[in-house]
Coordinates of C-alpha atoms in Angstrom, one line a residue:
M285 CA 56.5 -27.5 -17.5
L286 CA 58.4 -24.3 -17.0
V287 CA 55.2 -22.2 -17.3
S288 CA 53.5 -24.5 -14.7
T289 CA 56.5 -24.1 -12.3
Y290 CA 56.4 -20.3 -12.7
I291 CA 52.7 -20.2 -11.9
L292 CA 53.2 -22.3 -8.8
A293 CA 56.1 -20.0 -7.7
V294 CA 53.8 -17.0 -8.1
L295 CA 51.1 -18.7 -6.1
N296 CA 53.6 -19.5 -3.4
M297 CA 54.7 -15.9 -3.0
A298 CA 51.0 -14.8 -3.1
I299 CA 50.2 -17.2 -0.2
F300 CA 53.3 -15.9 1.7
I301 CA 52.0 -12.3 1.5
V302 CA 48.2 -12.9 1.9
S303 CA 48.8 -15.2 4.9
F304 CA 50.8 -12.4 6.7
F305 CA 47.9 -9.9 6.1
M306 CA 45.5 -12.5 7.6
I307 CA 47.8 -13.0 10.6
M308 CA 48.0 -9.3 11.3
N309 CA 44.2 -9.0 11.1
K310 CA 43.9 -11.9 13.5
K311 CA 46.3 -10.2 15.9
G312 CA 44.0 -7.1 15.9
Y313 CA 46.2 -4.7 13.9
V314 CA 44.3 -2.2 11.8
Y315 CA 45.0 -2.1 8.1
Q316 CA 45.5 1.4 6.5
Y317 CA 45.5 2.5 2.9
K318 CA 45.5 6.0 1.4
L319 CA 46.0 7.3 -2.1
E320 CA 49.4 8.6 -1.3
S321 CA 52.7 7.9 -3.0
R322 CA 54.2 5.6 -0.4
Y323 CA 51.1 3.4 -0.3
V324 CA 51.0 3.3 -4.1
L325 CA 54.7 2.5 -4.4
A326 CA 54.4 -0.2 -1.7
S327 CA 51.5 -1.8 -3.6
I328 CA 53.5 -1.8 -6.8
F329 CA 56.4 -3.4 -5.0
L330 CA 54.1 -6.2 -3.6
I331 CA 52.7 -6.9 -7.1
F332 CA 56.3 -7.0 -8.5
T333 CA 57.3 -9.4 -5.6
I334 CA 54.4 -11.7 -6.4
I335 CA 55.3 -11.7 -10.1
M336 CA 58.9 -12.6 -9.2
G337 CA 57.5 -15.7 -7.4
L338 CA 59.0 -17.8 -4.7
G339 CA 60.8 -21.1 -5.4
F340 CA 60.4 -24.5 -3.6
G341 CA 63.0 -26.5 -1.7
T342 CA 65.8 -24.1 -1.9
T343 CA 65.8 -20.4 -1.2
S344 CA 68.5 -18.0 -2.5
L345 CA 69.8 -15.1 -0.6
Q346 CA 68.1 -12.7 -3.0
E347 CA 64.7 -14.4 -2.3
I348 CA 65.3 -14.3 1.5
L349 CA 66.1 -10.5 1.3
R350 CA 63.1 -9.9 -0.9
M351 CA 60.8 -11.8 1.7
F352 CA 62.3 -9.7 4.6
L353 CA 61.8 -6.4 2.8
T354 CA 58.2 -7.3 1.7
I355 CA 57.1 -8.0 5.3
Y356 CA 59.0 -5.0 6.7
L357 CA 57.2 -2.7 4.2
I358 CA 53.8 -4.2 5.0
C359 CA 54.4 -3.6 8.7
K360 CA 55.8 -0.1 8.4
I361 CA 53.4 1.3 5.7
F362 CA 50.1 -0.6 6.0
Y363 CA 50.1 -1.1 9.8
K364 CA 52.2 1.8 11.1
I365 CA 54.4 -0.5 13.3
D366 CA 57.7 0.8 14.7
T367 CA 61.0 -0.2 13.0
R368 CA 62.1 -2.6 15.7
K369 CA 58.9 -4.6 15.7
S370 CA 58.7 -4.5 11.9
I371 CA 62.2 -6.0 11.6
I372 CA 61.5 -8.7 14.1
S373 CA 58.2 -9.6 12.4
A374 CA 59.8 -9.7 9.0
V375 CA 62.6 -12.0 10.2
I376 CA 60.5 -14.4 12.2
Y377 CA 57.6 -14.8 9.7
S378 CA 59.9 -15.2 6.7
L379 CA 62.1 -17.8 8.4
V380 CA 59.1 -19.8 9.6
Y381 CA 57.6 -19.7 6.1
I382 CA 60.9 -20.9 4.6
L383 CA 61.2 -23.6 7.3
V384 CA 57.7 -24.9 6.7
G385 CA 58.1 -24.8 2.9
C386 CA 61.5 -26.5 2.8
S387 CA 60.4 -29.2 5.3
I388 CA 57.3 -30.1 3.2
F389 CA 59.3 -30.1 0.0
W390 CA 61.9 -32.4 1.5
F391 CA 59.3 -34.7 2.9
V392 CA 57.5 -35.0 -0.4
Q393 CA 60.7 -35.3 -2.3
I394 CA 61.8 -38.5 -0.5
S395 CA 58.3 -39.9 0.0
I396 CA 56.4 -39.5 -3.3
I397 CA 57.3 -41.6 -6.3
K398 CA 55.6 -39.4 -8.9
V399 CA 57.9 -36.4 -8.9
D400 CA 55.7 -34.6 -11.3
Y401 CA 53.4 -33.5 -8.5
I402 CA 55.9 -32.6 -5.9
L403 CA 55.5 -28.8 -6.3
E404 CA 51.7 -29.0 -6.4
I405 CA 51.6 -31.1 -3.2
T406 CA 54.1 -28.8 -1.5
L407 CA 52.1 -25.7 -2.4
I408 CA 48.7 -27.2 -1.3
S409 CA 50.3 -28.4 2.0
I410 CA 51.8 -25.0 2.7
A411 CA 48.4 -23.3 2.1
I412 CA 46.6 -25.8 4.3
I413 CA 49.1 -25.4 7.2
F414 CA 49.0 -21.6 7.2
M415 CA 45.3 -21.3 6.7
A416 CA 44.7 -23.8 9.6
S417 CA 47.3 -21.9 11.8
I418 CA 45.5 -18.6 11.1
Y419 CA 42.1 -20.1 11.8
F420 CA 43.3 -21.5 15.2
Y421 CA 45.6 -18.6 15.9
N422 CA 44.2 -17.6 19.2
R423 CA 44.2 -21.2 20.5
L424 CA 47.8 -21.7 19.3
E425 CA 48.8 -18.5 20.9
N426 CA 47.4 -19.6 24.3
I427 CA 49.2 -23.0 23.9
Y428 CA 52.4 -21.1 23.2
K429 CA 52.0 -18.9 26.3
N430 CA 51.2 -21.8 28.6
K431 CA 53.4 -24.5 27.1
K432 CA 56.3 -22.5 25.5
Y433 CA 59.0 -24.3 27.4
Y434 CA 57.7 -27.7 26.3
L435 CA 57.7 -26.4 22.7
Y436 CA 61.3 -25.3 23.0
I437 CA 62.3 -28.7 24.3
A438 CA 60.2 -30.5 21.6
L439 CA 61.7 -28.4 18.8
T440 CA 65.3 -29.0 19.9
T441 CA 64.6 -32.7 20.4
I442 CA 63.1 -33.1 16.9
I443 CA 66.0 -31.3 15.2
N444 CA 68.6 -33.5 17.0
L445 CA 66.6 -36.6 16.0
L446 CA 66.5 -35.5 12.4
I447 CA 70.3 -35.0 12.4
I448 CA 70.8 -38.5 13.8
L449 CA 68.4 -39.8 11.2
F450 CA 70.2 -38.1 8.3
I451 CA 73.6 -39.3 9.5
N452 CA 72.4 -42.9 9.9
K453 CA 70.7 -43.0 6.5
S454 CA 73.8 -41.5 4.8
F455 CA 76.0 -44.1 6.5
A456 CA 73.7 -46.9 5.5
D457 CA 73.5 -45.6 1.9
I458 CA 77.3 -45.5 1.7
G459 CA 77.5 -49.1 3.0
N460 CA 74.9 -50.4 0.6
L461 CA 76.6 -48.6 -2.3
Y462 CA 79.9 -50.2 -1.4
G463 CA 78.2 -53.6 -1.2
M464 CA 76.7 -53.2 -4.7
L465 CA 80.1 -52.2 -6.1
V466 CA 81.8 -55.2 -4.5
K467 CA 79.1 -57.5 -5.9
N468 CA 79.0 -55.6 -9.2
N469 CA 75.2 -55.4 -8.9
I470 CA 74.2 -51.8 -9.2
D471 CA 70.5 -51.1 -8.4
F472 CA 69.7 -48.1 -10.6
Y473 CA 66.5 -47.1 -8.8
Y474 CA 68.2 -47.3 -5.4
V475 CA 71.2 -45.2 -6.5
S476 CA 68.7 -42.7 -8.1
D477 CA 66.8 -42.4 -4.8
M478 CA 70.0 -42.1 -2.9
L479 CA 71.3 -39.3 -5.1
K480 CA 67.9 -37.6 -4.9
F481 CA 68.0 -37.8 -1.1
S482 CA 71.6 -36.5 -1.0
A483 CA 70.9 -33.6 -3.3
T484 CA 67.8 -32.6 -1.3
I485 CA 69.7 -32.7 2.0
K486 CA 72.6 -30.7 0.4
E487 CA 70.2 -28.0 -0.9
T488 CA 67.7 -27.8 2.1
F489 CA 69.4 -29.0 5.2
P490 CA 71.7 -26.0 5.7
Y491 CA 68.7 -23.7 5.5
L492 CA 66.8 -25.8 8.0
L493 CA 69.7 -25.8 10.5
L494 CA 70.3 -22.1 10.0
I495 CA 66.6 -21.2 10.4
V496 CA 66.0 -23.4 13.4
N497 CA 69.1 -22.1 15.2
I498 CA 68.1 -18.5 14.6
L499 CA 64.6 -19.2 15.8
L500 CA 65.9 -21.0 18.9
I501 CA 68.3 -18.1 19.7
S502 CA 65.5 -15.5 19.3
I503 CA 63.1 -17.7 21.4
F504 CA 65.7 -18.0 24.2
L505 CA 66.5 -14.3 24.1
N506 CA 62.8 -13.4 24.3
S507 CA 62.4 -15.9 27.2
I508 CA 65.3 -14.2 29.1
K509 CA 63.8 -10.8 28.4
S510 CA 60.3 -11.8 29.5
E511 CA 61.5 -13.4 32.7
K512 CA 63.6 -10.3 33.5
E513 CA 60.5 -8.1 32.9
K514 CA 58.4 -10.4 35.0
V515 CA 60.8 -10.3 37.9
K516 CA 61.0 -6.5 37.6
A517 CA 57.2 -6.2 37.5
E518 CA 56.8 -8.5 40.6
F519 CA 59.4 -6.4 42.4
V520 CA 57.5 -3.1 41.6
N521 CA 54.1 -4.6 42.5
E522 CA 55.5 -6.0 45.8
K523 CA 57.0 -2.6 46.7
L524 CA 53.7 -0.8 45.9
D525 CA 51.7 -3.4 47.8
M526 CA 53.9 -2.9 50.9
Q527 CA 53.7 0.9 50.7
Y528 CA 49.9 0.7 50.3
K529 CA 49.4 -1.6 53.3
Y530 CA 51.8 0.5 55.4
Y531 CA 49.9 3.7 54.7
L532 CA 46.6 2.1 55.5
M533 CA 48.0 0.9 58.8
V534 CA 49.0 4.4 59.9
K535 CA 45.7 5.8 58.9
D536 CA 44.1 5.3 62.3
S537 CA 46.9 7.0 64.1
Q538 CA 46.7 9.9 61.7
E539 CA 43.0 10.3 62.4
K540 CA 43.7 10.4 66.2
M541 CA 46.2 13.2 65.6
R542 CA 43.6 15.1 63.7
Q543 CA 41.2 14.7 66.5
V544 CA 43.7 16.0 69.0
Y545 CA 44.4 19.0 66.8
H546 CA 40.7 19.9 66.4
D547 CA 39.9 19.3 70.1
M548 CA 42.2 21.9 71.5
N549 CA 39.3 23.9 72.9
N550 CA 38.4 21.0 75.1
H551 CA 42.0 20.6 76.3
M552 CA 42.1 24.3 77.2
E553 CA 39.0 23.9 79.4
N554 CA 40.6 20.9 81.1
I555 CA 43.7 23.0 81.8
K556 CA 41.7 25.8 83.3
S557 CA 40.0 23.3 85.7
L558 CA 43.5 22.1 86.8
K559 CA 44.8 25.7 87.4
N560 CA 45.2 25.1 91.2
S561 CA 47.6 22.2 90.6
S562 CA 50.6 23.4 88.7
E563 CA 52.2 20.0 88.7
D564 CA 49.1 18.4 87.0
V565 CA 48.9 21.3 84.6
D566 CA 52.5 20.9 83.5
K567 CA 52.1 17.2 83.1
Y568 CA 48.9 17.6 81.0
I569 CA 50.4 20.3 78.8
N570 CA 53.5 18.2 78.2
N571 CA 51.3 15.3 77.1
I572 CA 49.4 17.6 74.7
E573 CA 52.6 18.9 73.3
D574 CA 53.9 15.4 72.5
E575 CA 50.7 14.6 70.6
V576 CA 50.4 18.0 68.9
K577 CA 54.1 17.8 67.7
G578 CA 53.0 15.0 65.4
T579 CA 50.2 17.0 63.9
K580 CA 52.4 19.9 62.9
N581 CA 52.6 18.6 59.3
I582 CA 49.1 17.5 58.8
Y583 CA 48.0 18.0 55.2
N584 CA 44.7 18.4 53.6
T585 CA 45.1 17.6 49.9
G586 CA 41.6 16.2 49.4
N587 CA 42.8 12.6 49.5
V588 CA 43.4 10.7 52.8
L589 CA 46.0 8.4 51.4
L590 CA 48.0 11.3 49.9
D591 CA 47.8 13.2 53.2
I592 CA 49.3 10.2 54.9
I593 CA 52.1 9.8 52.3
L594 CA 53.0 13.5 52.6
Y595 CA 53.0 13.2 56.4
E596 CA 55.3 10.2 56.5
K597 CA 57.7 11.7 54.0
S598 CA 57.7 15.0 55.9
K599 CA 59.0 13.1 59.0
V600 CA 61.8 11.5 56.9
C601 CA 62.7 14.9 55.6
M602 CA 62.7 16.4 59.1
E603 CA 65.1 13.6 60.3
N604 CA 67.4 14.3 57.4
N605 CA 67.3 18.2 57.7
I606 CA 65.5 18.5 54.4
D607 CA 63.2 21.5 53.9
F608 CA 60.0 19.9 52.7
N609 CA 57.5 22.3 51.0
V610 CA 54.1 21.1 49.9
G611 CA 51.3 22.7 47.9
I612 CA 49.1 19.9 46.6
D613 CA 45.5 20.1 45.6
F614 CA 44.1 16.7 44.7
R615 CA 40.4 17.3 45.0
K616 CA 39.6 16.9 41.3
C617 CA 41.6 13.7 40.9
D618 CA 39.2 11.0 42.2
F619 CA 39.7 9.0 39.0
I620 CA 43.3 8.1 40.0
D621 CA 43.4 4.8 41.8
M622 CA 44.9 4.6 45.3
I623 CA 47.7 2.2 44.3
D624 CA 48.7 4.7 41.6
I625 CA 48.6 7.6 44.1
S626 CA 51.1 5.7 46.2
S627 CA 53.3 4.8 43.2
I628 CA 53.4 8.4 41.9
F629 CA 54.0 10.4 45.0
S630 CA 55.9 7.9 47.1
N631 CA 58.5 7.3 44.4
L632 CA 58.6 10.9 43.3
I633 CA 59.5 12.0 46.9
D634 CA 61.7 9.0 47.6
N635 CA 63.9 9.8 44.6
A636 CA 64.1 13.5 45.8
I637 CA 65.0 12.4 49.3
E638 CA 67.7 10.1 48.0
A639 CA 69.2 12.9 45.9
C640 CA 69.2 15.3 48.9
N641 CA 70.9 12.8 51.2
K642 CA 73.9 12.8 48.9
I643 CA 74.4 16.5 49.5
D644 CA 76.9 17.8 52.1
D645 CA 75.4 19.4 55.2
N646 CA 76.8 22.9 54.3
I647 CA 74.6 23.0 51.2
E648 CA 70.8 23.7 51.4
K649 CA 68.7 20.6 51.0
Y650 CA 65.1 21.1 49.9
I651 CA 62.2 19.4 48.2
T652 CA 59.3 21.4 46.8
I653 CA 56.3 19.6 45.4
K654 CA 53.3 21.5 44.1
S655 CA 50.4 20.9 41.8
T656 CA 48.0 22.9 39.7
F657 CA 45.3 22.5 37.0
I658 CA 46.3 24.0 33.7
K659 CA 44.1 23.7 30.5
G660 CA 42.6 20.3 31.3
Y661 CA 45.8 18.8 32.8
Y662 CA 46.6 18.0 36.4
V663 CA 50.3 19.1 36.7
V664 CA 52.6 17.9 39.5
R665 CA 56.0 19.5 39.8
C666 CA 58.6 18.1 42.2
E667 CA 61.9 20.0 42.5
N668 CA 64.8 19.0 44.7
S669 CA 68.4 20.2 45.3
K670 CA 71.2 17.9 44.2
T671 CA 74.9 17.6 43.6
N672 CA 75.2 14.1 42.1
K673 CA 75.6 13.8 38.3
I674 CA 73.0 11.9 36.3
I675 CA 72.6 11.2 32.6
I676 CA 69.2 11.8 30.9
K677 CA 68.6 10.5 27.4
N678 CA 65.2 10.3 25.7
N679 CA 63.6 11.3 29.0
K680 CA 65.2 8.3 30.7
I681 CA 67.7 8.3 33.6
F682 CA 70.9 6.3 33.2
T683 CA 73.2 5.4 36.0
S684 CA 76.8 4.2 36.4
K685 CA 75.8 2.0 39.3
K686 CA 76.7 -1.7 39.1
D687 CA 73.1 -2.7 39.9
K688 CA 71.5 -1.2 36.7
F689 CA 68.6 -3.7 36.9
L690 CA 67.0 -2.4 40.1
H691 CA 68.1 1.2 39.6
G692 CA 65.4 3.4 38.1
I693 CA 62.5 1.1 39.2
G694 CA 61.0 4.1 41.0
I695 CA 60.9 6.1 37.8
D696 CA 59.5 3.1 35.9
S697 CA 56.8 2.7 38.5
I698 CA 55.8 6.4 38.1
K699 CA 55.7 6.1 34.3
S700 CA 53.7 2.8 34.6
S701 CA 51.1 4.5 36.8
I702 CA 50.6 7.7 34.8
K703 CA 50.5 5.8 31.6
K704 CA 47.1 4.3 32.7
Y705 CA 45.7 7.9 32.5
N706 CA 47.5 8.9 29.3
G707 CA 49.8 11.0 31.3
E708 CA 53.5 11.7 30.8
L709 CA 56.6 12.4 32.9
K710 CA 59.1 15.1 31.9
I711 CA 62.6 15.3 33.5
K712 CA 64.8 18.3 33.7
D713 CA 68.3 18.3 35.3
S714 CA 70.8 21.0 36.1
E715 CA 74.0 21.2 38.2
S716 CA 72.2 22.1 41.4
K717 CA 68.6 20.9 41.0
F718 CA 66.4 18.2 39.5
I719 CA 62.8 18.8 38.3
A720 CA 60.3 16.1 37.6
T721 CA 57.0 17.2 36.1
I722 CA 53.9 15.1 35.6
H723 CA 51.0 15.9 33.3
I724 CA 47.8 13.9 33.6
P725 CA 44.7 14.8 31.5
V726 CA 41.6 15.6 33.7
E727 CA 38.2 14.8 32.3

């Protein structure tokens, strides 16, 4: 009997480990194995863990820690997953496996008369449930994404119903036992079943409550985080969409300005024909000056949208007495989408303008944005003067502002856009100036 129980415990741990490998494969993770010491040691640990086995119905703290450590090592060594995701995967998968195993064992314990087959039935049921879940993993994942809130409600409702059921049954058992004692008519089988039920609840129910509460807390935290990210993404996309539409709207007026600039010869001929009427000449010249003023900062970067962005930002800089210097060559960057051009350059310059506007008028305010091609990379360097203090940690900007959620969305938007092209943003800060450098590989 002991040998049979040990073999079943070994099989239970084997199913626990093999099922996780199958789930990772289903999720698209690539398994890696090399003849190196860490892989060999990890494999020895997995074999040792399987030999140790995994019990049924009750799970000791030592077994729980061994399960966590096993999944964590698999994630870190065989799948190269970062520490945070490895810990989360280890906790969630281990708790779910314990929850399923304890629930099946409890159900079989109070439902099956022939107790000799409880462990066998529990093990087979666990294997069937996990194999079926892995087989229909994609479908279950879609159901979770689309119906996750209904699942949260259902899980909470089921647990509360189970609590009510256990309390009612316990109260009824106590009443029946009292009745049997009063009548001096003890039913041995009934008392045996009652003790079995009480022992099972005592051993398994605390685990069930703990596991379910941990799962619910993690689910709700993830929901809050995902909703927060969703709102943030919608805000960024809305801002980009507004910028993009705005720049397209001013495209026509920009083209008219270009036309005026290039048709100066025709204007000069018209002025000559009006030389006998000084009043008409003055009026004509004044009209031309008004139109040409707007063409003073016309840019020719090789991209129409970028020209418009620079033109609009130059007007803002002029209004705020900021010296705006531009040297952008964008002719080899046709692979960058227009929405990303707007995201990168608009936010880059907007951040620089915001920093310059915090400077006193007696200090020079400037923004210099230039680009070049170096060793297969398109490099954009934006430098601006500043006096405000910022904190940079791990290439991220931190603020002391109360509204930390919306602050930094411009930087996040830039990172999101350049990430599409395997680019990176580097930030450098000093007491008097701030430098943001973008590197994007050019095919």
